[in-house]
Short mmCIF file of C-alpha atoms in Angstrom, two decimals:
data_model
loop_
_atom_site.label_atom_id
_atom_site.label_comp_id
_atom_site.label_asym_id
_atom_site.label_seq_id
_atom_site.Cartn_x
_atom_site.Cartn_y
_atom_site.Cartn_z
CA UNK A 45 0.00 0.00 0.00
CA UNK A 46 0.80 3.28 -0.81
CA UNK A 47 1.23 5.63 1.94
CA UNK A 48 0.21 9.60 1.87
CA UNK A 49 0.46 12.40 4.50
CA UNK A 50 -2.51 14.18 5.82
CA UNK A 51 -2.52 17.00 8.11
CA UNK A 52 -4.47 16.99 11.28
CA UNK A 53 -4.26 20.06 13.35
CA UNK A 54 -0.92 21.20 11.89
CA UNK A 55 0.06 17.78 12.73
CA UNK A 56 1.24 15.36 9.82
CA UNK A 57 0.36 11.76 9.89
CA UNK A 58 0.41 9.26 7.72
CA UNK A 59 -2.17 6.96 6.40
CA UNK A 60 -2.58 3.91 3.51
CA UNK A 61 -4.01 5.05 0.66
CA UNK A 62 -6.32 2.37 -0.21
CA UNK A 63 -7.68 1.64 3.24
CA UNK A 64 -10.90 3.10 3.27
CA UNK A 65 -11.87 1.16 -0.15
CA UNK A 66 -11.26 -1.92 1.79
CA UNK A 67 -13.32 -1.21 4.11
CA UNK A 68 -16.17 -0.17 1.59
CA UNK A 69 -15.73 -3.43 0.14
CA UNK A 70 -16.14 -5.28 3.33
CA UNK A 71 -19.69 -3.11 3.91
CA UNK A 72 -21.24 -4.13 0.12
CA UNK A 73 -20.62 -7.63 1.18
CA UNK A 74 -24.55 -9.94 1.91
CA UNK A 75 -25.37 -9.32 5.47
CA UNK A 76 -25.97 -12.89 6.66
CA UNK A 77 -28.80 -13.75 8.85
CA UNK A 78 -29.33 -16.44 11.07
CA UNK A 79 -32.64 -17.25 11.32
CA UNK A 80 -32.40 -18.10 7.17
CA UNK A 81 -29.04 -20.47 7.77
CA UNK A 82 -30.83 -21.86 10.41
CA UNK A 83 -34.17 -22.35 8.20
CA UNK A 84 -32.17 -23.56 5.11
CA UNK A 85 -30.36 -26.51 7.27
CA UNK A 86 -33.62 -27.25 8.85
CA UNK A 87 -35.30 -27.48 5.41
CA UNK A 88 -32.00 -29.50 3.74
CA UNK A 89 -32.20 -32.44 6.47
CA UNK A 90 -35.94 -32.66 6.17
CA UNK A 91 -36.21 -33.02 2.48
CA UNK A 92 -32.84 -35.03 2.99
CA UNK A 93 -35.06 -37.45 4.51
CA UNK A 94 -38.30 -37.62 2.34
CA UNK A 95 -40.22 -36.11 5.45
CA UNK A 96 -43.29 -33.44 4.89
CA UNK A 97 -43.60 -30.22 7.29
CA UNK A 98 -47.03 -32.00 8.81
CA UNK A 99 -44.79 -34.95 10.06
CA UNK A 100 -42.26 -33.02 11.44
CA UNK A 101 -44.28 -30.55 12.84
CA UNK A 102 -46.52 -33.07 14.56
CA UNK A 103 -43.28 -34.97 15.81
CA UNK A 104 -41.63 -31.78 17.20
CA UNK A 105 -45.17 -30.21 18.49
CA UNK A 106 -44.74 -27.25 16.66
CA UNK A 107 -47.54 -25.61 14.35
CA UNK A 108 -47.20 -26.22 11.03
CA UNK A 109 -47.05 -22.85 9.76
CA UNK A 110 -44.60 -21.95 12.70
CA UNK A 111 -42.42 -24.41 11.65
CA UNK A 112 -42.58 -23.26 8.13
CA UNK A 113 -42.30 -19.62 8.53
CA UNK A 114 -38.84 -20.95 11.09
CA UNK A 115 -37.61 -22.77 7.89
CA UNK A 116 -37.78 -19.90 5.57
CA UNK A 117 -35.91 -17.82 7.78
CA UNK A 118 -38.95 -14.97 9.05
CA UNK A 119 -39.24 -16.06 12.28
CA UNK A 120 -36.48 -16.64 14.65
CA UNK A 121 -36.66 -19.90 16.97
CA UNK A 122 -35.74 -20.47 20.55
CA UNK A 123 -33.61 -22.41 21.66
CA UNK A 124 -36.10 -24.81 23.86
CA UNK A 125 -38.08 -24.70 19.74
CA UNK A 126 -34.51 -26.08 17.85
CA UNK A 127 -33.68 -28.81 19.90
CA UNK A 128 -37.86 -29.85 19.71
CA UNK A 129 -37.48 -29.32 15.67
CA UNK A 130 -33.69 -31.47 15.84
CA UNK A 131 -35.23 -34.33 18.22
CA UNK A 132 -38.29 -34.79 15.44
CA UNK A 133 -35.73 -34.96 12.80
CA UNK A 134 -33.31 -37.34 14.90
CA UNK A 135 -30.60 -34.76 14.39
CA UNK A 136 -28.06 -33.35 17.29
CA UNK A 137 -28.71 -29.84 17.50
CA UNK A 138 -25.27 -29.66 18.12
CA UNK A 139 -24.69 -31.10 14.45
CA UNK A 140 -27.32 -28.86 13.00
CA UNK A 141 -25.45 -25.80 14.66
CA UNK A 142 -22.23 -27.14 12.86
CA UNK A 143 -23.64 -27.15 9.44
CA UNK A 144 -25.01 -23.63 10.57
CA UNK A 145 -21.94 -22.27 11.60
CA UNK A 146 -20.36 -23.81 8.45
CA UNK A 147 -22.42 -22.11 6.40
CA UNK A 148 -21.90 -18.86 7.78
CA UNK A 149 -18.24 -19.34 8.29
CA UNK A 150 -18.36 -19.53 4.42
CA UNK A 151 -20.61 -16.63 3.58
CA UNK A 152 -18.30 -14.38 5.91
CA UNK A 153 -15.14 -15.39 4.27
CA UNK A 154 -13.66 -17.48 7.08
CA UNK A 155 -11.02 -20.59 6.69
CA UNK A 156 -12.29 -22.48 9.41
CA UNK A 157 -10.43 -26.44 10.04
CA UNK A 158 -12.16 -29.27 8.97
CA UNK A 159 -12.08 -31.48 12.31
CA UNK A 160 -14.54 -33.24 14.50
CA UNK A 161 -13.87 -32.87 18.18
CA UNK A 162 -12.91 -36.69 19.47
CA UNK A 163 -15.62 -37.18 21.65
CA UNK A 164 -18.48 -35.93 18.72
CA UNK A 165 -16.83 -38.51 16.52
CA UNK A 166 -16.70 -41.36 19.36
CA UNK A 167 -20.48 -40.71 19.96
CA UNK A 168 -22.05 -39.78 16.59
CA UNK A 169 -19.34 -41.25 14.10
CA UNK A 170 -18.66 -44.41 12.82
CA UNK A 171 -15.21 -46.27 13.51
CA UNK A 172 -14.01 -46.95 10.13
CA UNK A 173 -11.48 -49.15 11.30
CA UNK A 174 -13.47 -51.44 13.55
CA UNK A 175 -16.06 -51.96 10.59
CA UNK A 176 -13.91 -52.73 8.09
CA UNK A 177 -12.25 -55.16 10.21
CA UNK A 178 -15.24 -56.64 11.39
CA UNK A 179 -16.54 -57.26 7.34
CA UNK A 180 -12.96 -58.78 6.44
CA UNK A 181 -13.59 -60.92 9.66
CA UNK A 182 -17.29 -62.23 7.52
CA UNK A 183 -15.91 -62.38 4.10
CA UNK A 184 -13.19 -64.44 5.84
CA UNK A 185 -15.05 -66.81 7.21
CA UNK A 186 -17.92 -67.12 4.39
CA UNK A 187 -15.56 -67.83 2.10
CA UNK A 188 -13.56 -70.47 4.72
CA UNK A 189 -16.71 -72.85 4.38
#
């Protein structure tokens, strides 16, 4: 950056030319908002799984055209209301939260790591190792007799 002097007061200072366009970039940039990550995941694992708003609405207690108006992103749920709407759909909030904050990690520019804390993976996750061991173990034997 380029830098150029600008007088405050009698006082010279310097500043990077450049600068303030940055920051008028950053500003034009899509405002993300919550509530419509939130709605989209919500709305991705439910047609994921075939299911209709009546189902899940009935499952989770929730009115059907609460639920809907939650998954297109105008009204903004509790807490106590997400983790009704995630136990219908047999989803951790927690994991809904992580596609959430995925999402918006994206929108907003952010590298974030792609790792699964240990004991998410122990609980939720598969162990890749143990299965694949535990098929060689059957073909093994299948084909023995």
């Amino acid at each position: 950056m380029v830098k150029q002097p600008v007088s405050v007061n009698g006082v010279v200072r310097w500043r990077d030319v450049g600068l303030a366009e940055a920051k008028h970039e950053q500003k034009e940039r899509k405002m993300v908002v919550l509530r419509h990550e939130i709605g989209d995941v919500l709305r991705d694992v439910r047609q994921r799984q075939g299911r209709t708003l009546r189902e899940v609405s009935h499952n989770a207690r929730v009115s059907l055209g609460y639920l809907s108006e939650v998954e297109r992103g105008q009204k903004e749920a509790s807490s106590e209301l997400l983790s009704s709407i995630c136990s219908a759909l047999e989803v951790p909030l927690s994991l809904m939260l992580r596609e959430v904050s995925d999402r918006l990690a994206i929108a907003e520019g952010v590298s974030i790591p792609d790792t699964v804390p240990q004991e998410f993976s122990a609980r939720y996750g598969r162990d890749l190792g143990e299965e694949i061991s535990t098929e060689l173990s059957k073909d093994l034997l299948s084909n023995a007799f």
